[in-house]
Short mmCIF file of C-alpha atoms in Angstrom, two decimals:
data_model
loop_
_atom_site.label_atom_id
_atom_site.label_comp_id
_atom_site.label_asym_id
_atom_site.label_seq_id
_atom_site.Cartn_x
_atom_site.Cartn_y
_atom_site.Cartn_z
CA MET V 1 176.91 26.16 209.90
CA ASN V 2 177.76 29.61 211.18
CA LYS V 3 181.03 30.59 212.82
CA ASN V 4 180.22 29.63 216.39
CA GLU V 5 178.49 26.41 215.36
CA MET V 6 181.65 25.41 213.52
CA LEU V 7 183.77 26.40 216.50
CA TYR V 8 181.57 24.29 218.77
CA LYS V 9 182.23 21.27 216.53
CA VAL V 10 185.98 21.92 216.80
CA GLN V 11 185.63 22.15 220.59
CA GLN V 12 183.62 18.92 220.76
CA TYR V 13 186.08 16.86 218.75
CA ASN V 14 189.07 18.41 220.47
CA PHE V 15 187.61 17.52 223.86
CA ALA V 16 186.64 13.98 222.81
CA ALA V 17 190.15 13.39 221.45
CA TYR V 18 191.71 14.75 224.64
CA ASP V 19 189.55 12.56 226.83
CA MET V 20 190.68 9.61 224.74
CA LEU V 21 194.29 10.76 225.21
CA LEU V 22 193.97 10.53 228.99
CA TYR V 23 192.46 7.06 228.70
CA LEU V 24 195.34 5.98 226.46
CA ASP V 25 197.88 7.35 228.93
CA THR V 26 196.84 4.57 231.29
CA HIS V 27 195.81 2.04 228.59
CA PRO V 28 198.49 2.45 225.89
CA ASP V 29 197.92 -1.08 224.49
CA ASP V 30 194.18 -0.70 223.93
CA ARG V 31 194.00 -0.91 220.11
CA LYS V 32 190.29 -0.11 219.95
CA ALA V 33 190.79 3.05 222.00
CA PHE V 34 193.75 4.02 219.83
CA ARG V 35 191.62 3.66 216.67
CA MET V 36 188.99 5.93 218.21
CA PHE V 37 191.71 8.41 219.19
CA ARG V 38 193.00 8.46 215.62
CA GLN V 39 189.52 9.02 214.19
CA LEU V 40 188.77 11.80 216.65
CA VAL V 41 192.08 13.59 216.06
CA GLU V 42 191.68 13.27 212.29
CA LYS V 43 188.18 14.74 212.45
CA TYR V 44 189.37 17.50 214.80
CA LYS V 45 192.22 18.45 212.46
CA LYS V 46 189.86 18.55 209.49
CA LEU V 47 187.24 20.67 211.26
CA LYS V 48 189.90 22.98 212.63
CA ALA V 49 191.41 23.48 209.17
CA GLU V 50 187.96 24.25 207.72
CA TYR V 51 187.20 26.71 210.50
CA GLU V 52 190.54 28.45 210.19
CA GLU V 53 190.28 28.81 206.43
CA LYS V 54 186.93 30.53 206.80
CA PHE V 55 187.29 32.51 210.02
CA GLY V 56 190.97 32.86 210.89
CA PRO V 57 193.58 31.20 213.07
CA LEU V 58 192.78 29.21 216.22
CA GLU V 59 196.45 28.99 217.13
CA ALA V 60 199.24 31.48 216.58
CA TYR V 61 201.23 29.66 213.89
CA SER V 62 198.09 29.08 211.81
CA ALA V 63 198.25 32.80 211.13
CA ALA V 64 201.12 31.97 208.75
CA ASP V 65 198.55 30.45 206.35
CA PHE V 66 197.03 33.85 205.59
CA ASP V 67 198.07 36.78 203.42
CA SER V 68 198.36 39.14 206.38
CA PHE V 69 198.80 38.81 210.14
CA ASN V 70 195.32 38.24 211.57
CA TRP V 71 196.17 36.51 214.88
CA LEU V 72 195.12 39.46 217.00
CA LYS V 73 191.56 39.70 215.68
CA SER V 74 188.78 39.53 218.27
CA PRO V 75 187.02 37.78 219.83
CA TRP V 76 189.35 36.13 222.34
CA PRO V 77 188.22 32.91 224.03
CA TRP V 78 187.17 34.59 227.30
CA GLU V 79 184.84 36.99 225.51
CA ARG V 80 181.12 36.30 225.19
CA MET V 81 181.24 36.70 221.40
CA ALA V 82 183.38 33.56 221.18
CA ASN V 83 180.94 31.57 223.28
CA VAL V 84 177.43 32.19 221.96
CA MET W 1 192.78 25.97 225.29
CA PHE W 2 196.40 25.10 225.87
CA LYS W 3 198.39 22.60 223.90
CA TYR W 4 201.66 21.03 224.93
CA SER W 5 204.66 20.71 222.64
CA LYS W 6 207.12 18.01 223.58
CA PHE W 7 210.30 20.04 223.17
CA LEU W 8 212.10 22.92 224.89
CA GLN W 9 212.75 26.28 223.24
CA ILE W 10 216.47 25.39 223.14
CA PRO W 11 218.16 22.10 224.09
CA ILE W 12 219.42 21.84 227.69
CA ASN W 13 222.21 19.44 228.57
CA ILE W 14 223.90 20.03 231.93
CA ARG W 15 226.92 17.78 232.42
CA HIS W 16 227.92 18.55 236.02
CA LYS W 17 225.73 18.01 239.09
CA ASN W 18 225.40 20.95 241.44
CA PRO W 19 222.48 20.78 243.89
CA ARG W 20 223.51 24.07 245.47
CA LEU W 21 223.13 25.86 242.17
CA ALA W 22 219.84 24.02 241.62
CA ASN W 23 218.53 25.52 244.88
CA VAL W 24 219.43 29.00 243.68
CA ILE W 25 218.02 28.59 240.17
CA ALA W 26 214.78 27.17 241.63
CA THR W 27 213.88 30.75 242.57
CA GLN W 28 213.22 31.42 238.88
CA TYR W 29 210.76 28.50 238.99
CA GLY W 30 208.65 29.63 241.94
CA GLY W 31 210.25 32.77 243.37
CA PRO W 32 208.95 36.36 243.27
CA ASN W 33 210.53 37.16 239.90
CA GLY W 34 210.27 33.71 238.41
CA GLU W 35 208.62 32.20 235.39
CA LEU W 36 205.54 30.84 237.19
CA GLY W 37 204.66 34.30 238.45
CA ALA W 38 205.41 35.79 235.05
CA SER W 39 203.02 33.47 233.21
CA LEU W 40 200.27 33.89 235.83
CA ARG W 41 200.70 37.65 235.79
CA TYR W 42 200.30 38.00 232.01
CA LEU W 43 197.68 35.31 231.52
CA SER W 44 195.59 36.82 234.35
CA GLN W 45 195.95 40.42 233.18
CA ARG W 46 194.66 39.55 229.70
CA TYR W 47 191.02 39.41 230.69
CA THR W 48 190.62 43.13 231.26
CA MET W 49 192.95 44.48 228.59
CA PRO W 50 191.15 46.89 226.26
CA ASP W 51 192.50 46.10 222.79
CA ASP W 52 193.59 43.22 220.60
CA VAL W 53 197.29 44.12 220.65
CA THR W 54 197.59 43.85 224.43
CA LYS W 55 195.29 40.81 224.66
CA GLY W 56 197.38 39.04 222.04
CA LEU W 57 200.78 40.09 223.37
CA LEU W 58 199.97 39.08 226.95
CA THR W 59 198.66 35.74 225.70
CA ASP W 60 201.71 35.02 223.58
CA ILE W 61 204.28 36.12 226.17
CA GLY W 62 202.35 34.37 228.96
CA VAL W 63 202.50 31.14 226.99
CA GLU W 64 206.22 31.55 226.30
CA GLU W 65 206.78 32.03 230.05
CA LEU W 66 205.12 28.65 230.68
CA GLY W 67 207.71 27.20 228.31
CA HIS W 68 210.44 28.98 230.29
CA LEU W 69 209.02 27.51 233.50
CA GLU W 70 209.65 24.09 232.02
CA MET W 71 213.18 25.12 231.02
CA VAL W 72 214.02 26.33 234.55
CA GLY W 73 212.54 23.09 235.90
CA THR W 74 214.80 21.21 233.49
CA LEU W 75 217.85 23.08 234.81
CA VAL W 76 216.92 22.30 238.43
CA ARG W 77 216.29 18.66 237.62
CA GLN W 78 219.49 18.13 235.63
CA LEU W 79 221.59 19.90 238.27
CA SER W 80 220.18 17.82 241.12
CA ALA W 81 219.12 14.47 239.64
CA ASP W 82 220.87 11.44 241.10
CA ALA W 83 223.13 13.55 243.31
CA PRO W 84 223.97 11.39 246.35
CA ALA W 85 222.80 12.53 249.77
CA ASP W 86 226.31 13.49 250.87
CA GLU W 87 226.58 15.75 247.83
CA TRP W 88 223.40 17.47 248.97
CA ALA W 89 224.93 17.84 252.41
CA LYS W 90 228.10 19.36 250.99
CA MET W 91 226.84 21.27 247.97
CA GLY W 92 223.09 21.53 248.30
CA SER W 93 220.52 22.79 250.70
CA TRP W 94 219.69 20.27 253.43
CA GLU W 95 216.45 22.05 254.01
CA TYR W 96 215.32 21.74 250.39
CA TYR W 97 216.31 18.09 250.25
CA ALA W 98 214.44 17.28 253.48
CA ASP W 99 211.14 18.55 252.09
CA ASN W 100 211.46 17.87 248.39
CA GLY W 101 214.26 15.40 247.71
CA ALA W 102 215.68 16.08 244.27
CA SER W 103 212.31 17.38 243.02
CA VAL W 104 211.44 20.63 241.33
CA TYR W 105 209.34 22.70 243.73
CA PRO W 106 208.02 26.25 243.22
CA GLN W 107 209.75 28.23 245.95
CA ASN W 108 212.24 31.05 246.24
CA SER W 109 215.91 30.45 247.01
CA GLN W 110 215.25 30.85 250.73
CA GLY W 111 212.45 28.30 250.90
CA SER W 112 209.28 30.39 250.77
CA PRO W 113 206.73 28.65 248.56
CA PHE W 114 205.32 30.43 245.53
CA ASN W 115 203.20 33.39 246.52
CA ALA W 116 200.85 35.24 244.17
CA ALA W 117 201.51 38.37 246.23
CA SER W 118 204.54 38.78 243.96
CA ILE W 119 202.30 39.57 240.98
CA ALA W 120 199.90 42.43 240.42
CA VAL W 121 196.73 42.34 238.33
CA THR W 122 194.92 45.64 238.71
CA GLY W 123 192.38 45.90 235.91
CA ASP W 124 194.02 49.15 234.79
CA PRO W 125 195.70 48.55 231.42
CA LEU W 126 198.52 51.06 231.81
CA THR W 127 199.24 50.00 235.39
CA ASN W 128 199.36 46.39 234.23
CA LEU W 129 201.87 47.20 231.49
CA TYR W 130 204.10 49.17 233.88
CA GLU W 131 203.96 46.17 236.22
CA ASP W 132 205.00 43.94 233.32
CA LEU W 133 207.91 46.18 232.32
CA ALA W 134 209.15 46.15 235.92
CA ALA W 135 208.67 42.38 236.14
CA GLU W 136 210.82 41.78 233.05
CA GLN W 137 213.58 43.96 234.50
CA LYS W 138 213.43 42.16 237.84
CA ALA W 139 213.60 38.75 236.16
CA ARG W 140 216.53 39.97 234.04
CA ALA W 141 218.31 41.20 237.19
CA VAL W 142 217.86 37.83 238.91
CA TYR W 143 219.30 36.06 235.87
CA ASP W 144 222.24 38.49 236.05
CA ASN W 145 222.72 37.57 239.73
CA ILE W 146 222.65 33.89 238.85
CA LEU W 147 225.25 34.45 236.12
CA ARG W 148 227.54 36.03 238.71
CA LEU W 149 227.06 33.07 241.06
CA SER W 150 227.46 30.30 238.50
CA ASP W 151 230.63 29.25 236.70
CA ASP W 152 228.93 26.34 234.91
CA ALA W 153 229.15 27.03 231.18
CA ASP W 154 226.26 24.65 230.33
CA VAL W 155 223.98 26.37 232.81
CA ASN W 156 225.06 29.87 231.87
CA GLU W 157 224.29 29.33 228.21
CA VAL W 158 220.65 28.60 229.12
CA ILE W 159 220.46 31.42 231.69
CA LYS W 160 221.80 33.87 229.11
CA PHE W 161 219.12 32.78 226.67
CA LEU W 162 216.36 33.22 229.29
CA ARG W 163 217.85 36.60 230.26
CA GLN W 164 217.75 37.74 226.64
CA ARG W 165 214.08 36.78 226.37
CA GLU W 166 213.34 39.08 229.34
CA VAL W 167 214.97 41.90 227.37
CA VAL W 168 212.88 41.11 224.28
CA HIS W 169 209.66 40.94 226.35
CA PHE W 170 210.54 44.31 227.94
CA GLN W 171 210.94 45.79 224.47
CA ARG W 172 207.58 44.40 223.26
CA PHE W 173 205.76 45.55 226.42
CA GLY W 174 207.26 49.01 225.92
CA GLU W 175 205.96 49.12 222.36
CA ALA W 176 202.51 47.95 223.52
CA LEU W 177 202.52 50.66 226.19
CA ASP W 178 203.40 53.36 223.63
CA LYS W 179 200.62 52.19 221.32
CA LEU W 180 198.04 52.07 224.07
CA GLN W 181 199.04 55.47 225.41
CA SER W 182 198.68 57.19 222.05
CA LYS W 183 195.32 55.46 221.57
CA LEU W 184 194.11 56.63 224.95
CA LYS W 185 195.38 60.15 224.31
CA THR W 186 193.35 60.55 221.13
CA LYS W 187 190.27 59.40 223.02
CA ARG W 188 190.96 61.91 225.81
CA VAL W 189 190.58 59.36 228.54
CA MET W 190 194.27 59.11 229.29
CA GLY W 191 195.05 57.44 232.55
CA THR W 192 191.62 56.00 233.21
CA GLY W 193 191.98 53.14 230.77
CA MET W 194 188.51 51.88 231.58
CA LYS W 195 185.40 51.57 229.43
CA ASN W 196 186.97 53.36 226.51
CA ASN W 197 186.41 50.54 224.05
CA CYS W 198 189.69 51.16 222.33
#
């Protein structure tokens, strides 16, 4: 998987987890939904960690995991390069 | 993508109710020099900034301002929560209470709702940074005014913290301006700021 394919996976799992979050906000006792939420968040965290290790931080404090400060590196999310 | 953290930058615990002071502090929620305008200003300016330093700095300060918006909202809420109606009549603004109850509403201290006319987003990087420097000074000045109006030690501790952050942001914007100016100078397109790919 190349950089943007990996990022797309991160985006997909992040979105799926967030959609589950909203469902749980109004159905906090739904155990099945909670299990799905846990799986989605776990997968998201794993994919995000893999992406960051290879390509750099997706959030500011992740920049602390690198040898030098690489938070400012392009592209930024509104730029086409981050969305191809 | 934004992510929410369930804590404030510093703890806020206001012991004494004061709806009148809440009405005044609400201007830093939705007034012309408030935190809502600050975050919208920086987060909107980002899109046309020419280099990674300014894109990153405007993102990071814009996000911090959203956190400050929540802190000002917390002040307003704690100052006005559960205050009885007669306390609002004596100490608060009747007008605010009539429309909003003890809510947190983005308006200035005189009741005008939030207006994006109080922020400028020009597409010119240097103009944007000068706007930001001025905005930080104006926000700092309003916090100074609030400190002169308030004798509540709990409130003032938080206001002083927010005031200090304006000073730090001013410093960082100044450094970003210096960096951008020297970059533009070497490219001999000083003042245009556009299409220089720096």
